[in-house]
Amino acid sequence: MMSDESAPLECVAFMLIEDNRVLAEKRKLTKTLVPGAVALPGGHMEGDEDPEEALARELLEELGIVARGVAYVCTLLHRAEAVRKIHYFAVERWEGEILNREAEALLWVPLDDAHTLDLAIDRVAVREYVRVYRPTSWTTS
C-alpha cells in the first residue's frame, strides 16, 4: 500500500485525432522530463482538479483550443523521476485554431505510425485508443 507521500503524481495526456492522425509534440530541450522526445501533449493535474478539468485547462494552455468531443481512453502508470498516473483522453472535435504555446514543434503522426512516438506509455495509449474506438482501422505495424 502506498502512503500519500509516495502516491503517483496525477497527470493527463491527450490525443487530438484528425484524419487518422494523432497530434504529437516535440518537447523542448529545456524540459526536465524527456527533453526532445516526440510525445503526446499533457500535464499535471492541479489542486482539486479532476482529470476532465485538467484536460480542459491543458488544452487551452498548450494549444489554445476547447474540446467539443472527448473520449476517455485509459489510465496508465509511468515511472519517471516519480511514479505518474496518466489519464489519457482522445479529442476528436474542438473549437479554435491549434496554436503551439509550449512545445518545440507540433506534428501530426498517422495512427499506423504511432510506434514512432518516443515514449512506450504513449504508444500503449494510442494502441488502446485504436483498439477501443477504431478497431477496423488498425494495422499490425
Coordinates of C-alpha atoms in Angstrom, one line a residue:
M1 CA 0.0 0.0 0.0
M2 CA 1.3 3.4 -0.9
S3 CA 1.4 6.3 1.5
D4 CA 0.2 9.7 0.4
E5 CA 3.8 10.8 0.1
S6 CA 4.5 8.1 -2.5
A7 CA 1.2 8.3 -4.2
P8 CA 1.5 8.7 -8.0
L9 CA 1.6 12.2 -9.5
E10 CA -1.7 12.7 -11.3
C11 CA -1.4 13.8 -14.9
V12 CA -3.5 14.0 -18.1
A13 CA -2.4 13.4 -21.7
F14 CA -4.4 13.9 -24.8
M15 CA -4.6 12.6 -28.3
L16 CA -6.0 15.1 -30.8
I17 CA -7.3 12.9 -33.6
E18 CA -7.8 14.2 -37.2
D19 CA -7.8 12.2 -40.5
N20 CA -6.5 9.1 -38.8
R21 CA -3.6 11.1 -37.3
V22 CA -2.7 12.0 -33.8
L23 CA -1.1 15.3 -32.7
A24 CA 2.3 14.9 -31.0
E25 CA 4.7 17.4 -29.7
K26 CA 8.5 17.5 -29.9
R27 CA 9.4 18.5 -26.3
K28 CA 11.7 21.5 -25.8
L29 CA 15.3 20.5 -24.9
T30 CA 14.9 22.7 -21.7
K31 CA 12.2 20.3 -20.3
T32 CA 13.3 18.3 -17.3
L33 CA 11.2 15.3 -18.2
V34 CA 12.2 13.6 -21.5
P35 CA 13.6 16.7 -23.3
G36 CA 13.5 16.5 -27.1
A37 CA 11.1 13.5 -27.1
V38 CA 8.2 13.2 -29.5
A39 CA 5.3 12.5 -27.2
L40 CA 1.6 13.2 -26.6
P41 CA 0.9 16.5 -25.0
G42 CA -0.4 16.8 -21.5
G43 CA 0.5 18.0 -18.0
H44 CA -0.1 17.7 -14.2
M45 CA -3.4 18.0 -12.5
E46 CA -3.5 21.0 -10.2
G47 CA -5.2 21.4 -6.8
D48 CA -8.5 19.6 -6.6
E49 CA -8.9 19.3 -10.4
D50 CA -10.5 16.1 -11.7
P51 CA -9.0 14.7 -14.9
E52 CA -11.6 16.3 -17.2
E53 CA -10.9 19.7 -15.7
A54 CA -7.2 19.3 -16.1
L55 CA -7.7 18.2 -19.7
A56 CA -9.7 21.3 -20.5
R57 CA -7.1 23.6 -18.8
E58 CA -4.1 21.9 -20.5
L59 CA -5.8 22.0 -24.0
L60 CA -6.3 25.8 -23.6
E61 CA -2.8 26.4 -22.1
E62 CA -0.8 24.3 -24.5
L63 CA -2.9 24.6 -27.8
G64 CA -5.4 27.4 -27.3
I65 CA -8.4 25.1 -28.1
V66 CA -11.6 24.0 -26.3
A67 CA -12.6 20.3 -26.7
R68 CA -16.0 19.5 -28.0
G69 CA -15.7 15.8 -28.4
V70 CA -13.8 13.9 -25.7
A71 CA -13.5 10.2 -25.0
Y72 CA -11.7 8.6 -22.1
V73 CA -9.1 6.1 -23.3
C74 CA -7.2 4.6 -20.4
T75 CA -5.1 5.3 -17.2
L76 CA -1.6 4.1 -17.1
L77 CA 1.2 4.3 -14.6
H78 CA 4.6 5.6 -15.7
R79 CA 7.8 5.8 -13.8
A80 CA 9.9 8.9 -14.4
E81 CA 11.6 10.7 -11.5
A82 CA 8.4 9.8 -9.7
V83 CA 5.5 7.5 -10.5
R84 CA 2.9 9.2 -12.6
K85 CA -0.7 8.2 -13.1
I86 CA -1.6 9.4 -16.5
H87 CA -5.2 9.7 -17.6
Y88 CA -5.4 9.6 -21.4
F89 CA -8.2 11.2 -23.4
A90 CA -9.0 11.3 -27.2
V91 CA -10.2 14.6 -28.6
E92 CA -11.9 14.3 -32.0
R93 CA -13.6 17.7 -32.1
W94 CA -12.5 21.1 -30.8
E95 CA -13.0 24.8 -31.2
G96 CA -10.3 27.2 -32.1
E97 CA -7.1 27.0 -34.2
I98 CA -4.3 24.9 -32.8
L99 CA -1.5 27.1 -31.5
N100 CA 1.9 25.9 -30.4
R101 CA 2.2 27.5 -27.0
E102 CA 4.7 25.2 -25.2
A103 CA 6.4 22.6 -27.5
E104 CA 9.5 22.8 -29.7
A105 CA 7.2 21.7 -32.6
L106 CA 3.8 20.1 -33.2
L107 CA 3.4 17.3 -35.7
W108 CA 0.7 15.0 -37.0
V109 CA 1.6 11.3 -36.8
P110 CA -0.5 8.8 -38.7
L111 CA -2.2 6.3 -36.3
D112 CA -0.4 3.5 -38.1
D113 CA 2.9 5.2 -37.3
A114 CA 2.3 5.7 -33.6
H115 CA 5.1 3.2 -32.9
T116 CA 7.4 6.1 -33.8
L117 CA 6.4 8.0 -30.6
D118 CA 9.4 8.1 -28.2
L119 CA 7.6 7.1 -25.0
A120 CA 6.4 3.5 -24.7
I121 CA 3.5 4.6 -22.5
D122 CA 2.2 6.9 -25.2
R123 CA 2.4 4.1 -27.8
V124 CA 0.4 1.8 -25.5
A125 CA -2.3 4.6 -25.0
V126 CA -2.6 5.1 -28.8
R127 CA -2.9 1.4 -29.4
E128 CA -5.7 1.3 -26.7
Y129 CA -7.5 4.2 -28.4
V130 CA -7.4 2.4 -31.8
R131 CA -8.4 -1.0 -30.2
V132 CA -11.5 0.5 -28.5
Y133 CA -12.6 3.3 -30.8
R134 CA -11.3 2.3 -34.3
P135 CA -10.8 -1.4 -34.3
T136 CA -11.2 -1.7 -38.1
S137 CA -8.5 0.9 -39.0
W138 CA -5.5 -0.5 -37.1
T139 CA -2.7 -2.3 -38.9
T140 CA -0.2 -4.6 -37.2
S141 CA 2.8 -2.4 -37.7

